[in-house]
Structures are given as structure tokens and as C-alpha cells.
XYZ file of C-alpha atoms in Angstrom:
324
model
C 17.727 225.375 164.904
C 19.841 223.464 165.497
C 21.917 216.530 162.572
C 23.128 213.242 159.339
C 21.964 212.402 156.176
C 18.660 211.803 157.808
C 18.836 215.421 158.947
C 15.501 216.587 157.694
C 13.706 213.248 157.645
C 12.266 210.968 160.281
C 12.232 207.235 160.821
C 9.531 205.317 158.956
C 8.002 204.447 162.282
C 7.590 208.137 163.038
C 9.664 210.458 165.222
C 10.570 209.204 168.636
C 8.212 210.587 171.232
C 8.634 210.795 174.930
C 5.849 211.213 177.400
C 4.592 214.763 177.288
C 2.693 214.648 180.539
C 5.744 215.242 182.770
C 6.867 218.042 180.438
C 3.494 219.766 180.649
C 3.641 219.594 184.417
C 7.139 221.052 184.227
C 5.971 223.880 181.995
C 3.058 224.633 184.327
C 5.424 224.629 187.265
C 7.762 227.081 185.560
C 4.873 229.230 184.422
C 3.360 229.577 187.893
C 6.511 229.636 189.984
C 7.872 232.890 191.354
C 10.561 234.278 189.001
C 13.215 234.178 191.703
C 12.484 230.495 192.369
C 12.769 229.700 188.687
C 16.105 231.473 188.440
C 17.368 229.808 191.616
C 16.328 226.427 190.210
C 18.137 227.244 186.995
C 21.417 227.340 188.885
C 20.908 223.622 189.453
C 20.108 223.011 185.789
C 16.344 222.690 185.935
C 15.110 220.187 183.321
C 12.685 221.560 180.728
C 12.274 218.537 178.435
C 13.927 215.701 176.520
C 13.901 214.408 172.960
C 15.663 211.992 170.619
C 17.617 213.835 167.944
C 18.052 212.879 164.290
C 21.116 210.795 165.221
C 19.079 208.737 167.672
C 20.826 210.330 170.651
C 18.967 211.179 173.857
C 19.182 214.922 174.533
C 17.724 217.237 177.137
C 16.850 220.907 177.343
C 17.718 222.543 180.642
C 17.786 225.985 182.229
C 20.742 227.207 184.244
C 21.783 230.497 185.777
C 23.705 232.949 183.621
C 25.472 236.212 184.330
C 23.629 239.146 185.864
C 20.553 237.172 186.859
C 19.948 235.893 183.321
C 18.919 232.327 182.456
C 20.567 230.134 179.817
C 18.358 227.600 178.027
C 20.655 224.819 176.835
C 20.392 221.683 174.714
C 22.864 218.967 175.740
C 23.429 215.209 175.677
C 21.192 213.689 178.353
C 23.590 211.061 179.637
C 27.011 212.699 179.414
C 25.887 216.332 179.666
C 28.329 217.066 176.857
C 27.884 219.112 173.665
C 25.955 221.997 175.275
C 24.218 224.258 172.758
C 22.588 227.614 173.365
C 18.830 227.649 172.700
C 18.048 231.004 174.315
C 19.544 233.517 176.736
C 16.808 235.036 178.899
C 17.655 238.480 180.265
C 17.161 239.242 183.962
C 14.337 241.683 183.256
C 12.363 239.224 181.111
C 9.531 237.092 182.543
C 10.980 233.885 183.980
C 8.390 231.868 182.047
C 10.211 232.788 178.808
C 12.643 229.956 179.514
C 9.777 227.454 179.306
C 8.337 229.232 176.273
C 11.636 229.074 174.377
C 12.123 225.445 175.395
C 8.640 224.413 174.299
C 9.091 226.021 170.869
C 12.524 224.446 170.436
C 11.426 220.953 171.521
C 8.458 220.999 169.152
C 10.788 221.581 166.214
C 13.580 219.292 167.435
C 11.185 216.339 167.635
C 10.144 216.856 164.021
C 13.639 216.758 162.565
C 17.052 218.315 162.655
C 17.301 221.330 164.913
C 20.775 222.654 165.679
C 21.873 225.669 167.723
C 25.370 227.039 168.057
C 27.682 225.619 170.705
C 27.766 227.260 174.121
C 30.948 229.257 174.691
C 32.545 230.784 177.757
C 31.389 234.277 176.801
C 27.758 233.163 177.160
C 28.432 232.255 180.789
C 30.150 235.572 181.555
C 27.859 238.041 179.805
C 24.231 239.044 180.118
C 22.135 239.320 176.938
C 21.765 242.817 175.454
C 24.132 244.195 178.084
C 25.761 246.494 175.550
C 22.638 247.365 173.594
C 21.458 250.942 173.338
C 17.975 251.872 174.506
C 15.287 250.414 172.333
C 12.808 252.665 170.567
C 9.117 252.756 171.490
C 8.369 250.153 168.836
C 10.863 247.805 170.498
C 12.683 247.280 167.192
C 14.383 243.907 167.027
C 17.345 243.398 164.762
C 20.307 241.056 164.704
C 22.960 241.319 162.030
C 25.314 238.557 160.886
C 28.996 239.378 160.682
C 29.666 237.180 157.647
C 29.068 238.455 154.129
C 28.039 236.310 151.192
C 30.209 235.889 148.101
C 28.750 239.072 146.612
C 29.569 241.146 149.684
C 25.987 241.377 150.925
C 24.994 241.295 154.591
C 21.946 239.781 156.334
C 19.859 241.074 159.207
C 16.834 239.830 161.117
C 14.635 242.870 161.489
C 11.093 244.151 161.811
C 9.671 245.072 158.423
C 6.421 246.643 157.324
C 4.213 244.454 155.169
C 0.518 244.239 154.390
C -0.258 243.367 158.010
C -1.379 245.820 160.644
C 1.725 245.007 162.699
C 5.372 244.612 161.641
C 6.755 241.223 160.617
C 10.012 239.738 161.819
C 11.893 238.762 158.639
C 15.399 238.307 157.281
C 16.591 241.125 155.033
C 19.488 241.277 152.583
C 21.537 244.437 152.358
C 23.675 245.324 149.336
C 27.430 245.710 149.293
C 28.861 248.837 150.906
C 28.702 250.861 147.689
C 25.265 249.592 146.756
C 22.589 252.045 147.826
C 19.664 249.784 146.930
C 16.891 249.180 149.457
C 17.119 246.109 151.722
C 15.438 243.060 150.235
C 13.245 240.726 152.282
C 14.503 237.142 151.908
C 13.467 233.801 153.349
C 15.425 231.878 155.972
C 16.335 229.394 153.229
C 17.622 232.150 150.941
C 19.808 233.624 153.697
C 21.254 230.178 154.484
C 21.846 229.483 150.781
C 23.642 232.769 150.157
C 25.948 232.283 153.147
C 26.257 228.518 152.483
C 26.006 227.803 156.199
C 23.135 227.138 158.604
C 24.555 229.126 161.469
C 24.119 231.669 162.791
C 20.930 232.168 160.741
C 19.071 229.239 162.351
C 20.266 229.991 165.884
C 19.271 233.648 165.635
C 15.900 232.702 164.162
C 15.209 230.179 166.924
C 16.102 232.714 169.580
C 13.899 235.393 168.037
C 10.926 233.030 167.739
C 11.239 232.116 171.391
C 11.516 235.729 172.533
C 8.553 236.915 170.444
C 6.298 233.881 170.837
C 3.702 235.810 172.830
C 4.483 239.254 171.450
C 1.306 240.710 169.961
C 3.224 243.645 168.527
C 5.082 241.686 165.837
C 4.188 238.782 163.538
C 6.492 235.744 163.472
C 4.177 233.447 161.489
C 6.094 233.596 158.210
C 9.489 233.371 159.907
C 8.431 230.289 161.885
C 7.046 228.607 158.761
C 10.238 229.303 156.785
C 12.442 227.841 159.504
C 10.272 224.722 159.809
C 10.395 224.149 156.050
C 14.175 224.455 156.025
C 14.683 222.041 158.911
C 12.212 219.459 157.602
C 13.434 219.533 154.005
C 15.514 216.635 152.616
C 17.482 219.202 150.626
C 20.708 220.165 152.432
C 23.743 222.342 151.775
C 26.449 220.788 149.593
C 29.428 222.919 150.705
C 30.799 220.330 153.120
C 30.587 217.597 150.500
C 32.204 219.821 147.866
C 35.122 220.706 150.132
C 35.661 217.064 151.108
C 35.526 215.884 147.481
C 38.075 218.427 146.270
C 40.381 217.716 149.223
C 40.295 213.938 148.680
C 40.743 214.318 144.922
C 43.857 216.412 145.463
C 45.269 214.273 148.254
C 44.654 210.850 146.733
C 44.788 211.745 143.056
C 41.197 210.564 142.649
C 39.533 211.866 139.499
C 36.011 213.208 139.339
C 35.290 210.543 136.737
C 36.276 207.765 139.142
C 34.122 209.219 141.909
C 31.131 209.410 139.560
C 31.647 205.812 138.418
C 31.719 204.624 142.023
C 28.303 206.278 142.399
C 26.978 204.334 139.421
C 26.959 207.324 137.077
C 28.632 205.814 134.011
C 28.594 206.899 130.363
C 29.968 205.180 127.256
C 31.391 206.690 124.109
C 30.782 205.414 120.579
C 33.576 202.858 121.046
C 32.057 201.491 124.238
C 34.665 203.007 126.562
C 33.291 203.790 130.010
C 33.856 206.918 132.060
C 32.125 208.694 134.896
C 29.532 211.419 134.412
C 31.656 214.245 135.730
C 29.063 216.872 134.824
C 26.490 215.102 137.041
C 28.927 215.119 139.949
C 29.982 218.740 139.382
C 26.352 219.884 139.422
C 25.609 218.008 142.630
C 28.667 219.599 144.261
C 27.742 223.095 143.152
C 30.711 223.400 140.784
C 28.572 223.727 137.651
C 25.107 225.244 137.186
C 22.142 223.065 136.419
C 20.907 223.042 132.835
C 19.369 226.370 131.865
C 20.674 228.204 134.943
C 23.389 230.813 135.247
C 24.640 229.952 138.734
C 25.389 226.728 140.574
C 23.160 225.523 143.393
C 24.278 225.330 147.029
C 21.767 222.517 147.670
C 21.764 218.743 147.282
C 19.264 216.044 148.215
C 20.350 214.223 151.375
C 20.065 210.836 149.638
C 22.430 211.957 146.867
C 24.822 213.414 149.426
C 24.863 210.046 151.193
C 25.514 208.216 147.916
C 28.486 210.395 146.978
C 29.927 210.354 150.492
C 29.656 206.598 151.050
C 30.225 205.141 147.582
C 32.232 207.889 145.933
C 34.470 209.014 148.786
C 34.262 206.182 151.332
C 33.153 208.574 154.070
C 30.303 208.616 156.540
C 27.679 211.140 155.399
C 27.853 212.916 158.755
C 31.497 213.762 158.012
C 30.504 215.931 155.069
C 27.133 217.336 156.091
C 27.209 220.799 157.574
C 25.912 221.286 161.089
């Protein structure tokens, strides 16, 4: 999934496109090549595609050999080869073409807007995917659970659920606190991200699952794919990074919320004509106060407003306060 203020938006001239013809040839080559040849080529970082990210940086998606005959699909800076991020980890017993499938799905979304995966770590290079998993049931049940809990002590899991379709759907589910015996609740990708107030690992897990089940006729991923696309293309972003930066600067520099609001052009006057900043406006944007008529504060903020507060109110670059 895995950009800054322009995270979910594109340039007025349209997203940068690179020639797709070489990529299609590359996909056909991977699709028709013998699995062993694909995995051998991965050891030399076989290129799967390139794109320009939301920062305007040239990035590439490559495949390289992993542990136990697995293949790592990585997103990294094209020129420096730095900032490697894990797109998918293809197990040794999976079809080799899955690397191209995962790459194609990822590139399609990355070219439309912000798409961020978690950083590659040393454990990814040493371990094979699902190495410690127990035997799967006949239905091939897929589930991945997030270690973090939300502020209410609830957990989140990507799992197969039964719906009105003839086959199961892959959806995020919310599970109550340990003492809460209520049934799991199906939630959207956006709702899971909002409750945890972080994009990862929800987006990374969702991207990986979409790639693995792209051609799986036994489970529906239509809704999950649509939810992820809406989240990544939306101009509404999480405000936690901005909130933390604002409170830290206010404490460090003795800057009042009123002064920050005034710098953003949000000024009010009392009956005597004295000016002050609209602190309630700022507190709502930061998620410190609920919006009018609501009981809880929002974890979201429009990217344009985030940029305004960061630049004019705090003197920071928006990318310093936007969550990755």
C-alpha cells in the first residue's frame, strides 16, 4: 500500500506514466518462463516494472531470491536502490508467476497515487513465508492478525468471511477486547486504519493478500480491493502525525494553540475587537475535540488543511508530519 501532502492526489497533468510495452513483455516472460529460471533470475534482482511515486521519485519493483527458494518482490528507489520495501513474499511452493501478478497489482495502484509498503528487514531475507504456519484447512482459510490493539483494546484480523456471495470474501474484521464475547464485526480497510491511527500494517497486509489471491476463484477480493483503492486515492489522511508534532512544538517553544490558528488565518474577534486564534477549529482538525454534533474526535484531516497547518502554523514541511 504503500507518500506527502499530495499523497492521495495526482498532478494536474495526470499521473506520470512510463511505457507499458516493456513491462508487458516482462510480465509475459515471467509468466511463460520455467519457475526455476524465474527464481534464478530473481537472485540477480529481476526488474518487474517502474513508476514515479507521489514525491516525484523514480522507483522500481524487482524480484530477488529469498530464503528457502522463496522470492521477494520489492519496491525500491530506482537510482540508488535504497529504501527497499516489501511488496510480497512468494513461497517456494507457489507458482513463480505470482511475483509478476503481485507486481502488476501493486504497480497499477502505485501509479494512481500513494502506495506504501513496510520497509524490508533482515528477517525477511532469512525466513521463508508461512514457514511456521500450521497446516491449512481444506478451505485454505486465510487470516492475518495485527499485533497492535486500538485505544479500546480491540484487535483486527484479515480473514475469510461468509457473506451473501456463493464464495467467502476476504475482509477485515474487528474483534472485541479480551473480556468481550461479542461476534467479530466486519469493517472496511479505512475503518481499521482509523481505529489504529496508522496505515501499516493494514495496507501492507491488504496488498499482500490481494496479490496472493488475485487469481483465486475460491475467495472474493473485490470489496477489499475497492476499499484499499479508495483509501489510497482519498485526499483525507490521518492527523496523528500532525497532532503529535503540534503538541511537541507547543510544549517546546511555548507556542499557543491560538497563535498557531492565527498563523493559519483562522482569526476571531471579541466584542471589543481583540483578535485571537480559533483554537476550537485547530483542535478539531488535530483530533483533540469532536466535530459539532459528534461524540468522538476524528482521526482524519484533509491533506490541504494538513499542509496549511504544517507550513503556516508550525513552519514544517508537510511530509514531516504526514504518516507513512
